[in-house]
């Protein structure tokens, strides 16, 4: 069987993860690599061979890949999607977040649909054994009727909220959201490469009546079970008979009618990337084997994130789907100007440059 030819653009942390996982899979050949940073490009080319270059369009045109993968920072999305489509790729694999604004996200969705190109977005945490265990418990019915899904993360929105919403939607059977309402505080991270309010919290109404509650950033609660700051994420579901939740860096736990249970698990790129890449081969082989991280699903989560931003900046409830294009980064910048967040933990205060909270000893 011929191998699928892949171009990877952006050979930083995630680009290397992707290229290594494609190469290790056996169904793919990394036939081209691209980075604007010559040192990174040379290091990647030495590892993978193939065509190399600093211009994504040139590399993609020369390789004419089956898969165009890009792992650049969030400000580069629509342009890379266009290059992927121009190159004739059948599938485009790219990193979260889908885009920075609904204007760009809508444009990406339209061009992918018009040209009939498959796309996947890397929300690969879901392959972790602890994530899958929570999904399995929910799907088994052991929690009864699900009424609430929730997610919190200490990291900021453009890094983490895309992940939280994706897994909350998965735990709620990918049911569409009808509206959201949110608040945001703190302009510090708006100038980051992942521009975000320092803190955002909000509510989601799903079409099956399930409530979503989400918090991201400086004011999000600690996850004391987890030491590593970036993995202080808690995502779970509550039902009429109990609850189950995953901690990105700290396993899973559940309470059902049958009692309490818990297990291990920690987010791990080496384990999470292979199944993500394998599903790309499966979807290319067979149209019916739609990838778990398919663009349509990621886009539904992205729309929720953009709606939360609009609500935070403009007030009130925001109905979904979003039918008009907007620039949520500009909206948030205008709203957050001069506003500071309040941190919930000393570690959050340090990361966001805020005053450390004075906390009483926690009750055990
Ligand atoms: N799914 C996950 O778990 C996860 C984890 C970390 C980061 N990410 C996402 O991955 C993306 C990349 O993050 P990263 O940490 O790998 O960043 P990075 O800075 O390590 O790598 C980005 C690379 O893109 C290159 N680049 C920039 N412009 C380019 C261009 N025009 N053409 C070619 N190359 C270009 C840069 O030189 C750099 O090497 C971000 O969107 C981030 O949110 C996802």
Coordinates of C-alpha atoms and ligand atoms in Angstrom, one line a residue:
X1 CA 0.0 0.0 0.0
X2 CA 1.4 3.4 -0.9
X3 CA 2.2 5.7 1.9
X4 CA 0.3 9.0 2.3
X5 CA 2.7 11.9 1.7
X6 CA 2.8 14.6 4.4
X7 CA 4.1 18.1 4.5
X8 CA 4.5 19.6 8.0
X9 CA 4.8 23.4 8.4
X10 CA 6.1 24.9 11.7
X11 CA 8.7 22.6 13.1
X12 CA 8.4 23.9 16.7
X13 CA 7.2 21.8 19.7
X14 CA 4.0 20.6 18.1
X15 CA 5.3 20.3 14.5
X16 CA 8.0 17.9 15.7
X17 CA 5.4 15.9 17.7
X18 CA 3.3 15.6 14.5
X19 CA 6.1 14.8 12.2
X20 CA 7.5 12.1 14.5
X21 CA 4.1 10.5 14.9
X22 CA 3.4 10.5 11.2
X23 CA 6.8 9.0 10.5
X24 CA 6.4 6.4 13.2
X25 CA 3.0 5.3 12.0
X26 CA 4.1 3.4 8.9
X27 CA 1.2 4.6 6.7
X28 CA 2.8 8.1 6.2
X29 CA 5.9 9.5 4.6
X30 CA 7.0 13.0 5.8
X31 CA 8.0 14.2 2.4
X32 CA 8.4 17.9 3.2
X33 CA 9.1 20.2 6.1
X34 CA 8.9 23.9 6.4
X35 CA 9.8 26.6 9.0
X36 CA 10.7 30.2 8.7
X37 CA 13.4 29.6 11.3
X38 CA 16.4 28.1 9.4
X39 CA 17.9 26.3 12.5
X40 CA 14.6 24.5 13.2
X41 CA 14.2 23.8 9.6
X42 CA 17.6 22.2 9.2
X43 CA 17.2 20.1 12.3
X44 CA 13.8 18.8 11.1
X45 CA 15.1 18.2 7.6
X46 CA 18.1 16.2 9.0
X47 CA 15.6 14.0 10.9
X48 CA 13.0 13.5 8.2
X49 CA 14.7 14.1 4.9
X50 CA 12.5 15.1 1.9
X51 CA 12.0 18.6 0.6
X52 CA 12.7 21.5 2.9
X53 CA 12.0 25.2 2.7
X54 CA 11.1 28.4 4.5
X55 CA 8.1 29.1 2.3
X56 CA 5.1 26.9 2.9
X57 CA 3.5 27.4 -0.5
X58 CA 6.7 26.4 -2.3
X59 CA 7.3 23.3 -0.2
X60 CA 3.6 22.2 -0.5
X61 CA 3.6 22.9 -4.3
X62 CA 6.8 20.8 -4.8
X63 CA 5.6 17.9 -2.7
X64 CA 1.8 17.8 -3.6
X65 CA 1.0 16.0 -0.4
X66 CA -2.0 13.9 0.6
X67 CA -1.9 15.6 4.1
X68 CA -0.9 19.2 4.7
X69 CA -0.2 19.6 8.4
X70 CA 0.6 23.0 10.0
X71 CA 1.5 23.7 13.6
X72 CA 2.2 27.4 13.5
X73 CA 1.1 29.9 16.3
X74 CA -2.6 30.9 16.3
X75 CA -2.2 34.1 14.2
X76 CA -1.6 31.9 11.1
X77 CA -4.6 29.9 10.1
X78 CA -6.6 31.0 7.1
X79 CA -3.5 31.6 5.0
X80 CA -2.2 28.1 5.8
X81 CA -5.6 26.5 5.0
X82 CA -5.5 28.2 1.6
X83 CA -2.0 26.9 0.9
X84 CA -3.1 23.4 2.0
X85 CA -6.0 23.5 -0.4
X86 CA -3.9 24.9 -3.2
X87 CA -1.4 22.0 -2.8
X88 CA -4.2 19.6 -3.6
X89 CA -4.0 17.9 -0.1
X90 CA -7.0 15.6 0.7
X91 CA -6.7 16.3 4.4
X92 CA -5.5 19.3 6.4
X93 CA -4.3 18.7 10.0
X94 CA -3.8 21.7 12.2
X95 CA -3.5 22.9 15.7
X96 CA -6.0 24.4 18.1
X97 CA -7.4 27.0 18.3
X98 CA -9.3 26.8 15.0
X99 CA -8.8 30.6 14.6
X100 CA -8.5 33.8 16.7
X101 CA -11.8 35.4 15.5
X102 CA -15.1 34.2 14.2
X103 CA -14.4 36.1 11.0
X104 CA -11.4 33.9 10.3
X105 CA -13.1 30.7 11.6
X106 CA -16.1 31.3 9.3
X107 CA -13.9 31.8 6.3
X108 CA -11.9 28.6 7.1
X109 CA -15.2 26.6 7.4
X110 CA -16.5 28.0 4.2
X111 CA -13.5 27.3 2.1
X112 CA -13.0 23.7 3.5
X113 CA -16.7 22.9 2.8
X114 CA -16.6 24.5 -0.7
X115 CA -13.5 22.6 -1.7
X116 CA -14.5 19.3 0.0
X117 CA -11.2 19.0 1.9
X118 CA -11.2 17.0 5.1
X119 CA -9.7 18.7 8.2
X120 CA -8.8 17.7 11.7
X121 CA -7.9 19.8 14.7
X122 CA -5.5 18.5 17.4
X123 CA -7.6 18.0 20.5
X124 CA -5.6 14.9 21.2
X125 CA -5.9 14.8 25.0
X126 CA -9.1 12.8 24.5
X127 CA -7.0 9.7 23.7
X128 CA -5.6 9.6 27.2
X129 CA -6.7 6.5 29.1
X130 CA -8.2 8.7 31.9
X131 CA -10.2 10.8 29.4
X132 CA -11.5 7.7 27.7
X133 CA -12.4 6.1 31.0
X134 CA -14.6 9.1 32.0
X135 CA -16.3 9.0 28.5
X136 CA -16.8 5.2 28.9
X137 CA -18.5 5.7 32.4
X138 CA -20.8 8.5 31.0
X139 CA -21.7 6.4 27.9
X140 CA -22.4 3.3 30.1
X141 CA -25.3 5.2 31.7
X142 CA -23.8 4.7 35.2
X143 CA -24.3 8.5 36.0
X144 CA -28.0 8.4 35.0
X145 CA -29.2 11.4 33.0
X146 CA -26.4 13.9 32.5
X147 CA -27.4 17.4 33.5
X148 CA -24.1 19.2 33.9
X149 CA -20.7 19.2 32.2
X150 CA -17.8 21.4 33.4
X151 CA -14.2 22.3 32.8
X152 CA -11.6 24.4 34.5
X153 CA -8.0 25.3 33.6
X154 CA -5.3 27.6 35.1
X155 CA -3.8 28.2 31.6
X156 CA -5.3 31.0 29.5
X157 CA -8.1 30.9 27.0
X158 CA -6.5 30.5 23.6
X159 CA -4.3 27.8 25.0
X160 CA -6.8 25.9 27.1
X161 CA -10.5 26.7 26.5
X162 CA -10.5 25.0 23.1
X163 CA -9.5 21.8 24.8
X164 CA -12.0 22.1 27.7
X165 CA -14.9 22.8 25.4
X166 CA -14.0 20.0 23.1
X167 CA -14.0 17.4 25.9
X168 CA -17.1 18.8 27.5
X169 CA -18.9 18.5 24.2
X170 CA -17.6 14.9 23.9
X171 CA -18.9 14.1 27.3
X172 CA -22.3 15.5 26.3
X173 CA -22.5 13.5 23.1
X174 CA -21.4 16.5 20.9
X175 CA -24.9 18.0 21.3
X176 CA -25.0 21.5 19.9
X177 CA -25.1 24.6 22.2
X178 CA -28.0 27.0 22.0
X179 CA -26.5 30.0 23.9
X180 CA -23.7 31.1 26.2
X181 CA -23.1 33.9 28.7
X182 CA -19.7 34.9 30.1
X183 CA -17.6 37.4 32.1
X184 CA -14.0 38.2 31.5
X185 CA -11.3 40.2 33.5
X186 CA -7.7 41.2 33.0
X187 CA -5.9 42.4 29.8
X188 CA -2.4 41.0 30.6
X189 CA -2.5 38.1 28.2
X190 CA -4.2 40.0 25.4
X191 CA -0.8 40.8 24.1
X192 CA 0.4 37.2 24.2
X193 CA 0.8 35.0 21.0
X194 CA -2.4 33.3 22.3
X195 CA -4.3 36.5 23.0
X196 CA -6.8 35.9 25.9
X197 CA -8.4 37.6 28.8
X198 CA -6.5 36.7 32.0
X199 CA -9.7 35.1 33.3
X200 CA -12.9 34.1 31.6
X201 CA -15.8 32.1 33.0
X202 CA -19.2 31.3 31.5
X203 CA -22.3 29.2 31.2
X204 CA -23.4 27.1 28.2
X205 CA -26.9 25.9 27.4
X206 CA -26.9 22.7 25.3
X207 CA -29.8 21.7 23.1
X208 CA -30.4 18.6 25.3
X209 CA -30.9 20.8 28.4
X210 CA -27.5 20.0 29.8
X211 CA -25.7 22.9 31.5
X212 CA -22.0 23.7 30.8
X213 CA -19.9 25.6 33.2
X214 CA -16.4 26.7 32.2
X215 CA -13.5 28.7 33.7
X216 CA -10.1 29.4 32.3
X217 CA -7.2 31.5 33.6
X218 CA -6.1 33.5 36.6
X219 CA -9.3 33.2 38.6
X220 CA -9.9 29.5 37.9
X221 CA -9.9 27.3 40.9
X222 CA -6.8 25.3 41.9
X223 CA -6.7 21.6 41.0
X224 CA -4.8 20.6 44.2
X225 CA -4.5 16.9 43.1
X226 CA -2.2 18.0 40.2
X227 CA 1.3 19.6 40.7
X228 CA 2.2 20.6 37.1
X229 CA 0.5 24.0 36.5
X230 CA -0.4 23.5 32.8
X231 CA -2.2 20.3 33.7
X232 CA -4.4 21.7 36.4
X233 CA -7.5 21.0 34.4
X234 CA -10.7 19.4 35.7
X235 CA -13.3 18.2 33.2
X236 CA -16.3 16.2 34.1
X237 CA -20.0 15.4 34.0
X238 CA -22.7 15.2 36.7
X239 CA -25.8 13.1 36.2
X240 CA -28.8 12.1 38.3
X241 CA -26.9 9.1 39.7
X242 CA -23.4 10.5 40.2
X243 CA -20.4 12.1 38.6
X244 CA -17.1 11.3 36.8
X245 CA -14.2 13.6 36.1
X246 CA -10.7 13.6 34.5
X247 CA -7.8 15.7 35.8
X248 CA -5.4 16.3 32.8
X249 CA -2.4 15.6 35.0
X250 CA -4.0 13.4 37.7
X251 CA -6.1 10.4 36.6
X252 CA -9.9 10.0 36.9
X253 CA -12.5 9.4 39.6
X254 CA -16.2 8.6 39.7
X255 CA -19.0 8.1 42.1
X256 CA -22.0 6.2 40.9
X257 CA -24.8 4.2 42.6
X258 CA -22.3 1.3 42.8
X259 CA -19.8 3.4 44.9
X260 CA -16.6 5.3 44.3
X261 CA -13.9 4.4 41.8
X262 CA -10.7 6.0 40.6
X263 CA -7.7 5.4 38.3
X264 CA -4.5 6.6 36.9
X265 CA -3.7 8.7 33.8
X266 CA -1.7 11.7 32.8
X267 CA -1.7 13.7 29.6
X268 CA 1.2 12.4 27.5
X269 CA 2.0 13.5 23.9
X270 CA 3.9 10.2 23.1
X271 CA 0.8 8.2 23.9
X272 CA -1.9 10.6 22.6
X273 CA -0.4 11.4 19.2
X274 CA -0.3 7.8 17.7
X275 CA -4.1 7.2 17.8
X276 CA -4.7 10.7 16.6
X277 CA -2.5 10.1 13.6
X278 CA -3.9 6.6 13.0
X279 CA -7.4 8.0 12.7
X280 CA -6.1 10.3 9.9
X281 CA -5.0 7.2 7.9
X282 CA -8.3 5.5 8.7
X283 CA -10.3 8.5 7.4
X284 CA -8.2 8.8 4.3
X285 CA -8.8 5.1 3.6
X286 CA -12.5 5.2 4.3
X287 CA -14.9 8.2 4.2
X288 CA -17.1 6.5 6.7
X289 CA -14.4 6.4 9.4
X290 CA -14.7 10.1 10.3
X291 CA -11.9 11.3 12.6
X292 CA -12.9 11.9 16.2
X293 CA -11.2 15.4 16.0
X294 CA -12.9 16.3 12.7
X295 CA -13.1 20.0 11.8
X296 CA -17.0 20.2 12.1
X297 CA -16.8 19.1 15.7
X298 CA -13.8 21.4 16.5
X299 CA -15.6 24.3 14.8
X300 CA -18.7 23.8 17.0
X301 CA -16.4 24.1 20.0
X302 CA -14.7 27.1 18.5
X303 CA -18.0 28.9 17.9
X304 CA -18.8 28.4 21.6
X305 CA -15.5 30.0 22.6
X306 CA -16.1 33.0 20.3
X307 CA -19.6 33.4 21.6
X308 CA -18.3 33.4 25.2
X309 CA -15.9 36.2 24.1
X310 CA -18.7 38.2 22.6
X311 CA -20.8 37.8 25.7
X312 CA -17.9 38.8 28.0
X313 CA -17.2 41.9 25.9
X314 CA -20.8 43.0 25.1
X315 CA -22.9 41.5 27.9
X316 CA -26.0 39.2 27.9
X317 CA -26.6 35.8 26.4
X318 CA -25.3 35.1 22.9
X319 CA -27.3 32.7 20.7
X320 CA -25.6 30.0 18.6
X321 CA -24.8 29.3 15.9
X322 CA -23.0 32.5 15.1
X323 CA -24.2 33.8 11.7
X324 CA -22.2 37.0 11.5
X325 CA -18.4 37.4 11.3
X326 CA -16.7 39.4 14.1
X327 CA -13.4 40.2 15.6
X328 CA -13.6 38.9 19.2
X329 CA -9.9 39.8 19.9
X330 CA -10.6 43.5 19.2
X331 CA -13.9 43.4 21.2
X332 CA -12.1 41.9 24.2
X333 CA -9.2 44.4 23.9
X334 CA -11.6 47.3 24.0
X335 CA -13.6 45.9 26.9
X336 CA -10.6 44.8 29.0
X337 CA -8.5 47.9 28.6
X338 CA -7.4 49.0 32.1
X339 CA -9.1 46.1 33.8
X340 CA -7.2 43.7 36.1
X341 CA -8.1 40.1 37.1
X342 CA -8.0 38.8 40.7
X343 CA -6.0 35.6 41.0
X344 CA -7.3 32.5 42.9
X345 CA -3.9 31.0 43.7
X346 CA -0.3 32.1 44.3
X347 CA 0.8 30.2 41.2
X348 CA -1.8 31.9 39.1
X349 CA -0.8 35.3 40.5
X350 CA 2.8 34.6 39.5
X351 CA 1.9 33.5 36.0
X352 CA -0.4 36.4 35.4
X353 CA 1.6 39.1 37.2
X354 CA -1.1 39.7 39.8
X355 CA -1.1 40.1 43.6
X356 CA -1.1 36.8 45.4
X357 CA -4.3 36.1 47.2
X358 CA -4.3 35.7 51.0
X359 CA -5.8 32.3 51.5
X360 CA -6.8 30.6 54.8
X361 CA -5.5 27.0 55.3
X362 CA -7.7 24.6 53.3
X363 CA -10.0 22.4 55.4
X364 CA -9.0 18.7 55.0
Ligands
LIG1 N1 -2.8 20.2 21.1 C1 -1.9 20.5 22.1 O1 -1.9 19.8 23.1 C2 -1.1 21.7 22.0 C3 0.0 21.9 22.9 C4 0.8 23.0 22.7 C5 0.6 23.9 21.7 N2 -0.5 23.7 20.8 C6 -0.7 24.6 19.7 O2 0.2 24.3 18.6 C7 0.4 25.5 17.9 C8 2.0 25.7 17.8 O3 2.5 25.7 19.1 P1 4.0 25.4 19.4 O4 4.1 25.3 20.9 O5 4.4 24.2 18.6 O6 4.7 26.7 18.9 P2 6.3 26.9 18.5 O7 6.5 28.3 18.6 O8 7.1 25.9 19.2 O9 6.3 26.5 16.9 C9 5.8 27.2 15.9 C10 6.7 27.2 14.7 O10 6.1 27.8 13.6 C11 7.1 28.4 12.9 N3 6.5 29.4 12.0 C12 6.0 30.6 12.2 N4 5.5 31.2 11.1 C13 5.7 30.3 10.1 C14 5.5 30.4 8.7 N5 4.9 31.4 8.1 N6 5.9 29.3 8.0 C15 6.5 28.3 8.5 N7 6.8 28.2 9.9 C16 6.4 29.2 10.6 C17 8.0 29.1 14.0 O11 9.3 29.4 13.5 C18 8.0 27.9 15.0 O12 9.1 27.1 14.8 C19 -0.3 26.7 18.6 O13 -1.5 26.9 18.0 C20 -0.6 26.1 20.0 O14 -1.8 26.6 20.6 C21 -1.3 22.6 21.0

